[in-house]
Coordinates of C-alpha atoms in Angstrom, one line a residue:
M1 CA 69.0 -70.5 -109.0
C2 CA 67.4 -72.1 -106.0
I3 CA 68.4 -75.6 -105.1
C4 CA 66.6 -76.0 -101.8
H5 CA 63.4 -77.6 -103.2
L6 CA 61.1 -75.1 -101.5
P7 CA 58.2 -73.3 -103.3
C8 CA 60.1 -70.7 -105.3
R9 CA 57.2 -69.0 -107.2
L10 CA 55.4 -66.0 -105.9
V11 CA 51.6 -66.2 -105.8
K12 CA 49.8 -63.1 -107.2
P13 CA 46.0 -62.8 -107.4
N14 CA 44.6 -61.5 -110.7
L15 CA 41.5 -59.4 -111.4
V16 CA 39.2 -62.4 -111.6
G17 CA 40.4 -63.7 -108.2
D18 CA 42.4 -66.6 -109.4
Q19 CA 45.9 -67.2 -108.3
T20 CA 48.7 -67.1 -110.8
F21 CA 52.4 -68.1 -110.3
S22 CA 55.1 -65.7 -111.4
K23 CA 58.7 -66.8 -112.1
M24 CA 61.6 -65.6 -110.0
G25 CA 65.3 -65.1 -110.6
A26 CA 68.1 -65.9 -108.1
H27 CA 66.9 -65.6 -104.6
Y28 CA 67.5 -66.8 -101.0
H29 CA 65.5 -68.7 -98.4
C30 CA 65.8 -68.0 -94.7
I31 CA 66.8 -71.2 -92.8
I32 CA 64.9 -70.0 -89.7
C33 CA 61.5 -68.8 -91.0
S34 CA 61.7 -70.1 -94.6
A35 CA 61.1 -66.6 -96.0
T36 CA 62.0 -66.0 -99.7
I37 CA 64.2 -63.0 -100.3
T38 CA 65.5 -61.9 -103.6
R39 CA 68.4 -59.6 -102.7
R40 CA 71.5 -60.6 -100.8
T41 CA 71.7 -57.4 -98.7
D42 CA 68.1 -57.9 -97.6
M43 CA 68.9 -61.4 -96.6
I44 CA 71.8 -60.3 -94.4
G45 CA 69.6 -57.8 -92.7
H46 CA 66.8 -60.4 -92.3
I47 CA 69.3 -62.8 -90.6
N48 CA 70.6 -60.0 -88.3
R49 CA 67.0 -59.3 -87.1
H50 CA 66.7 -63.0 -86.1
V51 CA 70.0 -62.8 -84.3
N52 CA 69.0 -59.6 -82.4
K53 CA 65.7 -61.2 -81.3
G54 CA 67.5 -64.2 -80.0
E55 CA 65.7 -66.6 -82.4
T56 CA 68.9 -68.3 -83.4
E57 CA 70.0 -69.6 -79.9
S58 CA 69.4 -73.2 -79.1
R59 CA 67.7 -73.6 -82.4
F60 CA 70.1 -76.1 -83.9
I61 CA 71.8 -79.0 -82.2
T62 CA 75.0 -80.0 -83.9
A63 CA 75.5 -83.7 -84.0
P64 CA 78.8 -85.0 -82.7
A65 CA 81.2 -85.8 -85.5
P66 CA 81.6 -89.5 -86.1
K67 CA 84.8 -90.9 -84.8
T68 CA 87.2 -91.6 -87.6
S69 CA 89.2 -94.8 -87.6
Q70 CA 92.8 -94.2 -86.9
E71 CA 95.5 -96.2 -88.7
V72 CA 98.8 -97.2 -87.1
L73 CA 101.9 -96.9 -89.2
K74 CA 105.3 -98.3 -88.3
E75 CA 108.6 -96.7 -89.4
S76 CA 112.1 -97.6 -87.9
D77 CA 110.5 -99.5 -85.1
T78 CA 108.3 -96.5 -84.1
D79 CA 104.5 -96.7 -84.2
V80 CA 102.4 -93.7 -84.9
Q81 CA 98.7 -93.2 -85.3
V82 CA 97.4 -91.2 -88.3
L83 CA 94.0 -90.0 -89.4
P84 CA 92.5 -90.8 -92.8
N85 CA 93.9 -88.7 -95.6
Y86 CA 97.2 -88.4 -93.7
T87 CA 99.1 -87.7 -96.9
T88 CA 97.1 -84.5 -97.7
P89 CA 97.8 -81.6 -95.3
Q90 CA 94.7 -79.8 -96.3
K91 CA 92.4 -82.6 -95.3
T92 CA 93.9 -83.8 -92.0
D93 CA 95.7 -82.4 -88.9
S94 CA 98.1 -85.3 -88.6
Y95 CA 100.1 -85.0 -91.8
F96 CA 102.5 -87.9 -92.4
N97 CA 104.6 -88.1 -95.6
P98 CA 106.1 -91.6 -96.2
K99 CA 108.4 -90.1 -98.9
M100 CA 110.3 -88.2 -96.2
K101 CA 111.5 -91.5 -94.6
L102 CA 115.0 -91.1 -96.1
N103 CA 115.2 -87.6 -94.9
R104 CA 114.3 -88.6 -91.4
Q105 CA 116.8 -91.3 -91.4
L106 CA 119.6 -88.9 -92.5
I107 CA 118.7 -86.5 -89.7
F108 CA 118.7 -89.4 -87.2
C109 CA 122.2 -90.5 -88.3
A110 CA 123.5 -86.9 -88.0
L111 CA 122.1 -86.7 -84.4
A112 CA 123.6 -90.1 -83.6
V113 CA 127.0 -88.9 -84.6
L114 CA 126.6 -85.7 -82.6
A115 CA 125.3 -87.7 -79.6
E116 CA 128.7 -89.5 -79.5
E117 CA 130.5 -86.1 -79.0
R118 CA 128.5 -84.7 -76.1
K119 CA 125.6 -86.0 -74.0
P120 CA 122.9 -85.1 -73.6
I121 CA 122.0 -83.0 -76.6
E122 CA 118.8 -81.0 -76.9
C123 CA 116.7 -81.7 -80.0
L124 CA 113.7 -79.8 -81.3
D125 CA 111.1 -81.1 -83.7
A126 CA 109.5 -77.7 -84.5
F127 CA 106.8 -79.1 -86.9
G128 CA 105.8 -82.3 -85.1
A129 CA 102.5 -83.2 -87.0
T130 CA 102.5 -86.9 -85.8
G131 CA 105.7 -86.6 -83.9
I132 CA 107.4 -89.4 -85.8
M133 CA 110.8 -87.8 -86.1
G134 CA 111.1 -86.8 -82.5
L135 CA 109.8 -90.2 -81.3
Q136 CA 112.5 -91.9 -83.3
W137 CA 115.2 -89.8 -81.7
A138 CA 114.0 -90.5 -78.2
K139 CA 113.3 -94.2 -78.8
H140 CA 116.7 -95.1 -80.3
L141 CA 119.1 -92.6 -78.7
R142 CA 117.3 -92.8 -75.3
S143 CA 119.2 -90.8 -72.6
S144 CA 121.6 -89.3 -75.1
V145 CA 119.0 -86.8 -76.3
K146 CA 116.4 -84.5 -74.7
V147 CA 113.6 -84.2 -77.2
T148 CA 111.0 -81.5 -77.6
I149 CA 108.2 -81.8 -80.1
N150 CA 106.2 -78.7 -81.0
D151 CA 103.1 -78.0 -83.1
C152 CA 100.7 -75.1 -83.3
N153 CA 97.6 -77.2 -83.9
E154 CA 95.8 -78.5 -80.9
N155 CA 94.7 -81.7 -82.6
S156 CA 98.2 -82.4 -83.6
V157 CA 99.4 -81.9 -80.1
T158 CA 96.8 -84.4 -78.9
M159 CA 97.9 -86.9 -81.6
I160 CA 101.5 -86.5 -80.5
R161 CA 100.7 -87.3 -76.9
E162 CA 98.8 -90.4 -77.9
N163 CA 101.8 -91.5 -80.1
C164 CA 104.1 -90.9 -77.1
H165 CA 102.0 -93.2 -75.0
L166 CA 101.8 -95.7 -77.8
N167 CA 105.6 -95.9 -77.8
K168 CA 105.8 -96.0 -74.0
M169 CA 107.2 -92.5 -73.6
K170 CA 106.7 -90.2 -70.7
V171 CA 105.1 -86.9 -71.7
I172 CA 106.0 -83.6 -70.1
L173 CA 103.5 -80.9 -71.0
N174 CA 104.0 -77.2 -70.0
A175 CA 107.0 -78.1 -67.8
K176 CA 104.9 -80.5 -65.7
E177 CA 104.7 -84.3 -65.9
D178 CA 101.6 -85.4 -67.6
D179 CA 99.4 -88.1 -66.1
T180 CA 100.4 -91.3 -68.0
D181 CA 98.3 -93.8 -66.1
E182 CA 95.8 -94.0 -68.9
A183 CA 98.3 -95.0 -71.5
I184 CA 100.9 -96.9 -69.5
E185 CA 100.0 -99.6 -67.1
D186 CA 101.3 -99.7 -63.5
G187 CA 104.8 -101.2 -63.1
E188 CA 105.6 -100.9 -66.8
E189 CA 108.9 -99.0 -67.5
T190 CA 109.0 -96.0 -69.9
I191 CA 111.7 -95.8 -72.6
G192 CA 112.2 -92.1 -72.4
T193 CA 110.8 -88.6 -71.8
I194 CA 109.5 -86.2 -74.4
E195 CA 108.4 -82.6 -73.9
V196 CA 105.4 -81.6 -76.0
T197 CA 104.7 -77.9 -76.6
K198 CA 102.0 -75.9 -78.5
M199 CA 103.6 -72.9 -80.0
D200 CA 103.2 -70.9 -83.2
A201 CA 106.1 -71.5 -85.7
N202 CA 106.6 -67.7 -86.0
V203 CA 107.7 -67.6 -82.4
I204 CA 110.5 -70.0 -83.2
M205 CA 111.5 -69.1 -86.8
H206 CA 110.3 -65.5 -87.0
L207 CA 109.1 -63.9 -90.2
R208 CA 112.4 -62.2 -91.3
S209 CA 114.6 -64.3 -93.4
F210 CA 117.7 -62.2 -92.9
D211 CA 118.0 -63.4 -89.3
F212 CA 119.6 -66.6 -90.6
I213 CA 122.4 -65.1 -92.6
A214 CA 123.5 -62.6 -90.0
A215 CA 125.5 -65.1 -87.9
A216 CA 128.8 -63.4 -88.9
R217 CA 127.7 -60.3 -86.9
C218 CA 127.9 -62.4 -83.8
N219 CA 131.3 -63.8 -84.7
K220 CA 129.9 -67.2 -85.8
G221 CA 130.6 -69.1 -88.9
I222 CA 129.3 -72.4 -90.4
E223 CA 130.8 -75.6 -91.7
V224 CA 128.6 -77.6 -94.2
L225 CA 128.7 -81.2 -93.2
L226 CA 126.1 -82.6 -95.6
A227 CA 123.9 -81.4 -98.5
V228 CA 121.4 -83.7 -100.0
A229 CA 118.7 -83.1 -102.7
L230 CA 116.3 -85.9 -103.2
E231 CA 112.7 -86.1 -104.3
H232 CA 111.2 -82.7 -103.3
F233 CA 113.3 -81.9 -100.3
V234 CA 116.7 -80.4 -99.7
L235 CA 118.6 -81.3 -96.5
V236 CA 121.5 -79.2 -95.3
V237 CA 123.4 -80.1 -92.1
V238 CA 125.7 -77.4 -90.8
R239 CA 127.9 -76.9 -87.7
V240 CA 128.1 -73.5 -86.1
L241 CA 131.6 -72.4 -85.4
R242 CA 132.4 -69.8 -82.8
G243 CA 135.0 -67.1 -83.2
P244 CA 135.9 -64.2 -85.6
S245 CA 138.1 -66.4 -87.8
P246 CA 135.4 -68.9 -88.8
A247 CA 133.0 -66.0 -89.3
D248 CA 135.3 -64.3 -91.7
D249 CA 136.0 -67.6 -93.5
S250 CA 132.3 -68.3 -94.0
A251 CA 131.7 -64.7 -95.3
K252 CA 134.5 -65.1 -97.8
K253 CA 132.9 -68.3 -99.2
I254 CA 129.7 -66.5 -100.2
K255 CA 130.4 -65.4 -103.8
Y256 CA 128.7 -64.6 -107.1
L257 CA 128.6 -67.0 -110.0
I258 CA 129.3 -66.1 -113.7
H259 CA 127.3 -68.4 -116.0
C260 CA 127.7 -68.4 -119.8
Q261 CA 124.4 -68.8 -121.6
W262 CA 126.0 -70.1 -124.8
C263 CA 128.4 -72.9 -123.7
E264 CA 127.1 -73.2 -120.1
E265 CA 130.6 -72.7 -118.7
R266 CA 130.5 -71.3 -115.2
I267 CA 133.0 -70.0 -112.6
F268 CA 132.9 -68.2 -109.3
Q269 CA 133.6 -64.5 -109.5
R270 CA 137.0 -63.5 -108.2
E271 CA 137.2 -61.2 -105.2
S272 CA 138.3 -57.7 -106.0
N273 CA 138.2 -54.3 -104.4
M274 CA 137.8 -52.7 -107.8
V275 CA 134.7 -52.7 -110.0
E276 CA 135.5 -54.8 -113.1
E277 CA 134.2 -53.4 -116.4
N278 CA 133.5 -56.8 -118.0
P279 CA 133.4 -59.6 -115.4
Y280 CA 132.6 -62.1 -118.2
Q281 CA 136.2 -62.1 -119.2
Q282 CA 136.9 -64.3 -116.2
L283 CA 135.2 -67.2 -117.9
P284 CA 137.5 -69.8 -119.6
C285 CA 135.5 -69.6 -122.8
D286 CA 135.7 -66.7 -125.3
C287 CA 132.0 -66.5 -126.1
Y288 CA 131.8 -63.0 -124.8
G289 CA 134.0 -61.9 -127.7
S290 CA 132.7 -64.0 -130.5
M291 CA 129.0 -64.0 -129.7
P292 CA 126.8 -60.9 -129.9
G293 CA 124.9 -59.4 -127.1
K294 CA 125.0 -60.3 -123.4
T295 CA 126.5 -63.8 -123.3
A296 CA 126.6 -64.4 -119.6
V297 CA 124.7 -63.7 -116.4
V298 CA 125.8 -63.1 -112.8
L299 CA 123.9 -65.3 -110.3
G300 CA 124.0 -65.3 -106.6
P301 CA 125.2 -64.8 -103.9
L302 CA 126.0 -68.5 -103.6
W303 CA 127.9 -70.8 -101.2
S304 CA 131.2 -71.6 -102.8
G305 CA 132.7 -73.8 -100.1
A306 CA 132.6 -77.6 -99.7
L307 CA 129.2 -79.3 -99.5
F308 CA 130.4 -82.4 -97.6
N309 CA 132.6 -83.5 -94.7
T310 CA 134.0 -86.9 -95.5
G311 CA 134.7 -87.8 -91.9
F312 CA 131.2 -86.9 -90.8
L313 CA 129.7 -88.9 -93.6
R314 CA 131.7 -92.0 -92.7
R315 CA 130.5 -91.7 -89.1
M316 CA 127.0 -91.4 -90.3
L317 CA 127.5 -94.5 -92.4
F318 CA 128.8 -96.3 -89.3
E319 CA 125.7 -95.2 -87.3
A320 CA 123.4 -96.3 -90.2
V321 CA 125.0 -99.8 -90.0
Q322 CA 124.7 -99.9 -86.2
Y323 CA 121.0 -99.1 -86.2
G324 CA 120.1 -101.2 -89.3
L325 CA 119.1 -98.4 -91.6
E326 CA 119.5 -100.4 -94.8
E327 CA 117.8 -97.8 -97.1
T328 CA 120.2 -95.1 -96.1
Q329 CA 123.4 -97.0 -96.5
P330 CA 123.6 -96.9 -100.3
L331 CA 123.0 -93.2 -100.3
L332 CA 125.6 -92.5 -97.7
K333 CA 128.1 -94.6 -99.7
T334 CA 127.4 -92.5 -102.8
L335 CA 127.8 -89.4 -100.7
V336 CA 131.2 -90.5 -99.4
C337 CA 132.3 -91.2 -103.0
E338 CA 131.0 -87.8 -104.1
A339 CA 132.7 -86.0 -101.2
E340 CA 136.1 -87.6 -102.1
C341 CA 135.5 -87.5 -105.9
T342 CA 136.2 -91.1 -106.6
T343 CA 134.3 -94.0 -108.0
L344 CA 135.4 -96.7 -105.5
K345 CA 136.1 -96.5 -101.8
Q346 CA 137.1 -99.1 -99.3
F347 CA 134.7 -98.5 -96.4
S348 CA 136.1 -99.3 -93.0
I349 CA 133.0 -99.6 -90.9
H350 CA 133.8 -101.8 -87.9
S351 CA 137.6 -101.3 -87.5
S352 CA 140.6 -100.1 -89.4
T353 CA 141.7 -103.6 -90.3
D354 CA 138.4 -104.7 -91.9
E355 CA 138.3 -103.8 -95.5
N356 CA 134.9 -103.9 -97.1
K357 CA 135.2 -103.2 -100.8
Q358 CA 132.3 -101.4 -102.2
E359 CA 132.0 -101.0 -106.0
E360 CA 130.5 -97.8 -107.2
C361 CA 129.8 -97.2 -110.9
G362 CA 131.5 -100.5 -111.7
V363 CA 135.0 -99.0 -111.8
Y364 CA 137.8 -100.0 -109.4
I365 CA 140.1 -97.1 -108.7
K366 CA 142.1 -97.3 -105.5
T367 CA 142.5 -94.1 -103.5
P368 CA 144.2 -93.5 -100.2
D369 CA 141.8 -94.2 -97.3
T370 CA 140.6 -91.2 -95.4
S371 CA 139.9 -92.0 -91.8
A372 CA 137.3 -90.5 -89.7
E373 CA 139.9 -88.4 -87.9
S374 CA 139.7 -85.8 -90.7
Y375 CA 136.3 -84.9 -89.2
L376 CA 137.1 -82.1 -86.8
V377 CA 135.0 -81.9 -83.6
H378 CA 134.4 -78.2 -83.0
G379 CA 133.5 -77.8 -79.4
K380 CA 133.0 -74.6 -77.4
R381 CA 136.6 -74.5 -76.2
K382 CA 139.7 -76.5 -76.8
S383 CA 142.9 -76.5 -74.8
N384 CA 145.0 -78.5 -77.2
E385 CA 146.2 -76.2 -80.0
V386 CA 147.6 -79.1 -82.1
I387 CA 144.2 -80.9 -82.2
R388 CA 142.5 -77.7 -83.2
N389 CA 144.9 -76.3 -85.8
T390 CA 146.1 -79.4 -87.7
P391 CA 142.7 -80.8 -88.9
K392 CA 141.6 -77.2 -89.6
R393 CA 144.4 -76.9 -92.2
Q394 CA 143.5 -80.3 -93.7
K395 CA 139.9 -79.2 -93.9
C396 CA 140.7 -76.0 -95.8
E397 CA 142.9 -78.0 -98.2
N398 CA 140.1 -80.6 -98.8
S399 CA 137.5 -77.8 -99.3
A400 CA 139.6 -76.1 -101.9
E401 CA 140.0 -79.3 -103.9
H402 CA 136.3 -80.3 -103.9
P403 CA 134.7 -79.6 -107.3
A404 CA 131.9 -77.1 -107.1
F405 CA 130.1 -78.0 -110.3
Y406 CA 128.8 -81.0 -112.2
Y407 CA 127.8 -81.5 -115.9
N408 CA 125.2 -83.7 -117.4
I409 CA 126.7 -86.1 -119.9
H410 CA 123.4 -86.2 -121.9
R411 CA 123.2 -82.5 -122.2
H412 CA 126.7 -82.1 -123.7
S413 CA 126.6 -85.2 -125.9
I414 CA 127.2 -84.8 -129.7
K415 CA 124.4 -85.2 -132.1
G416 CA 124.8 -88.2 -134.3
M417 CA 127.3 -89.9 -131.9
N418 CA 127.0 -92.6 -129.4
M419 CA 128.4 -91.4 -126.2
P420 CA 130.4 -93.8 -123.9
K421 CA 128.9 -95.3 -120.8
V422 CA 129.0 -93.2 -117.8
N423 CA 131.3 -95.7 -116.0
K424 CA 133.8 -95.6 -118.8
F425 CA 133.6 -91.9 -119.2
L426 CA 134.5 -91.5 -115.5
S427 CA 137.6 -93.6 -116.0
Y428 CA 138.6 -91.5 -119.0
L429 CA 138.3 -88.3 -117.0
S430 CA 140.2 -89.9 -114.1
E431 CA 143.0 -91.0 -116.5
A432 CA 143.3 -87.5 -117.8
G433 CA 144.1 -86.3 -114.3
Y434 CA 140.8 -84.9 -113.1
R435 CA 138.8 -85.6 -110.1
V436 CA 135.5 -87.2 -110.9
S437 CA 132.5 -88.8 -109.2
R438 CA 128.8 -89.4 -109.8
T439 CA 126.1 -87.3 -108.2
H440 CA 123.4 -88.6 -105.9
F441 CA 120.7 -86.4 -107.4
D442 CA 121.3 -86.9 -111.1
P443 CA 122.1 -90.4 -112.5
M444 CA 123.7 -88.9 -115.6
G445 CA 125.6 -86.1 -113.7
V446 CA 129.4 -86.1 -113.4
R447 CA 130.9 -83.9 -110.7
T448 CA 134.4 -82.9 -111.8
N449 CA 137.0 -80.2 -111.7
A450 CA 137.7 -80.4 -115.4
P451 CA 136.8 -77.4 -117.6
L452 CA 133.8 -77.7 -119.8
A453 CA 136.0 -77.6 -123.0
Q454 CA 138.1 -80.5 -121.8
F455 CA 134.9 -82.3 -120.7
K456 CA 133.5 -82.0 -124.2
T457 CA 136.9 -83.0 -125.8
I458 CA 137.1 -86.2 -123.9
L459 CA 133.4 -86.9 -124.6
V460 CA 134.0 -86.4 -128.3
K461 CA 137.1 -88.5 -128.3
Y462 CA 135.5 -91.6 -126.9
S463 CA 132.2 -91.2 -128.8
T464 CA 131.4 -93.4 -131.8
P465 CA 129.4 -92.5 -134.8
T466 CA 125.8 -93.6 -135.2
Y467 CA 125.5 -95.9 -138.3
T468 CA 122.4 -96.6 -140.4
G469 CA 121.4 -100.0 -141.5
G470 CA 122.7 -99.5 -145.1
Q471 CA 126.3 -98.6 -144.1
A472 CA 128.4 -101.7 -143.5
E473 CA 131.8 -100.8 -144.8
G474 CA 133.6 -97.7 -146.2
P475 CA 134.3 -94.3 -144.9
V476 CA 131.8 -92.6 -142.6
H477 CA 130.6 -89.1 -143.6
L478 CA 130.9 -87.2 -140.3
T479 CA 128.4 -84.7 -139.2
E480 CA 129.2 -81.1 -138.5
D481 CA 128.9 -81.7 -134.7
L482 CA 131.6 -84.3 -134.8
Q483 CA 134.0 -82.1 -136.8
V484 CA 133.3 -79.3 -134.3
G485 CA 134.1 -81.5 -131.4
D486 CA 137.4 -82.6 -133.1
H487 CA 138.5 -79.0 -133.5
V488 CA 137.8 -78.3 -129.8
Q489 CA 140.0 -81.3 -129.0
A490 CA 142.7 -80.0 -131.3
A491 CA 142.5 -76.5 -129.7
V492 CA 142.9 -77.8 -126.2
A493 CA 145.7 -80.2 -127.0
G494 CA 147.6 -77.5 -128.8
K495 CA 148.5 -79.5 -131.9
A496 CA 149.5 -77.5 -134.9
G497 CA 149.4 -78.3 -138.6
D498 CA 146.9 -79.9 -140.9
G499 CA 146.4 -83.6 -141.2
E500 CA 144.1 -86.5 -140.7
I501 CA 143.5 -88.6 -137.6
L502 CA 142.4 -92.1 -138.2
E503 CA 140.5 -94.0 -135.6
D504 CA 139.3 -97.6 -135.9
N505 CA 136.1 -98.7 -134.3
K506 CA 135.0 -102.2 -133.3
S507 CA 133.2 -102.8 -136.6
G508 CA 136.3 -102.1 -138.7
V509 CA 135.0 -98.9 -140.2
T510 CA 137.5 -96.0 -140.4
A511 CA 136.4 -92.5 -139.4
T512 CA 138.2 -89.5 -140.8
F513 CA 138.5 -86.3 -138.7
T514 CA 139.4 -83.3 -140.8
K515 CA 140.7 -79.9 -139.6
D516 CA 139.3 -77.2 -141.9
C517 CA 136.8 -75.5 -139.5
P518 CA 136.7 -71.9 -138.2
T519 CA 137.8 -70.9 -134.7
P520 CA 137.0 -73.6 -132.1
C521 CA 134.8 -71.5 -129.9
A522 CA 132.7 -70.1 -132.7
A523 CA 132.3 -73.5 -134.1
D524 CA 131.2 -74.8 -130.7

């Protein structure tokens, strides 16, 4: 239908000589001569004739776009100008996401630690947008870093240059010093120098994903220093190690995962030169024999090594305190506890004599202090073999002990039972001799090296039945899930014989646990 408010009815003379109007269907109006055309193909040809005759040149004068008001935001003592709708990438060229503040602070702490090892270090902000991340590096680390900010959008490059002038930074564009007289007054000192480039991301990152996993071909391996999953982003900080030995070690840490779809037990597949007929037998559970069909799946390849370096995390925590990044400090403390699998650590920030007790999860468990010396600085070449080999052995031992999996306590809770608090449950697992810690990405997650069967056994042992309002005294009729959990506990503990186990709760009600159930795994 026509919505241009022009006369849209054809005028046809009749036999008498009067004019009558006839209705039309969908049609087009030429914006140049206001002609009415019914077919689209005819309209395209009509416009092409106007173009060939030169009737479209200098016909329309585009009005200049109104200048939009720019807003100045401040983050970590760094000012940036943003355009309206800066949180929507589709509507603006200067995309700025406030939710990524924690991610930017973690990257800054990692660079601050690296800047203490060697100076200066070259840093690249490949997707600059407003340039907030590169500006923070140059403003706080100053001469310790050489920052390059890149973006493929011309408007974003202009915005980055303006933000550099706003923060009193000298801009180098195309390897030549830019004229900064307009932004910086005469005699005023600049804080640092930033190189701004305009380049397509494909030139830097390429389009082939396998380029990033072929480092072992060049005798290079990696060491994972930090892995964080928050909100909608995942941050992984790795260190590239040179030499055939690190390359072989990194390749060996890429394994397949066997995951049971019934009990959710999981384990990394063992290395073997022979093809195994039934790899599901490697799982601790026996669901593959008692359940019909395909009970497990093989996932991967996955990284099976350690996800944290405790010494590096402690140094990041020290830098966060030095630069006043208060929002990052609680997260780094949680990461240190997760890396060492403990619920309490004594953080030594300023010196080895200062003891700052930090309570995590409300449980006090003293563990030996791990100094920052466990963090190994891998340079290009080292002449001292003792410094190079001794921490490497410690690193391998710590990586082997780090639990690779976590379990959600809510997902494995027993129906009809009140599960214990997470803080107490961590203490119960720790008393049983397992390494435990909370996870930074799941508030109800428990990272532990305990098998899933033992995890459920301890969870059932310290869970209490859920009572109704009418039950005040007398024996409690246990549900089937509770009896099943008790049999799992009996199977793991290896107790033989029939009998009854009496357990008193706080209300004085006695719960009876019977032992007349089928096999533990089938019941589970």
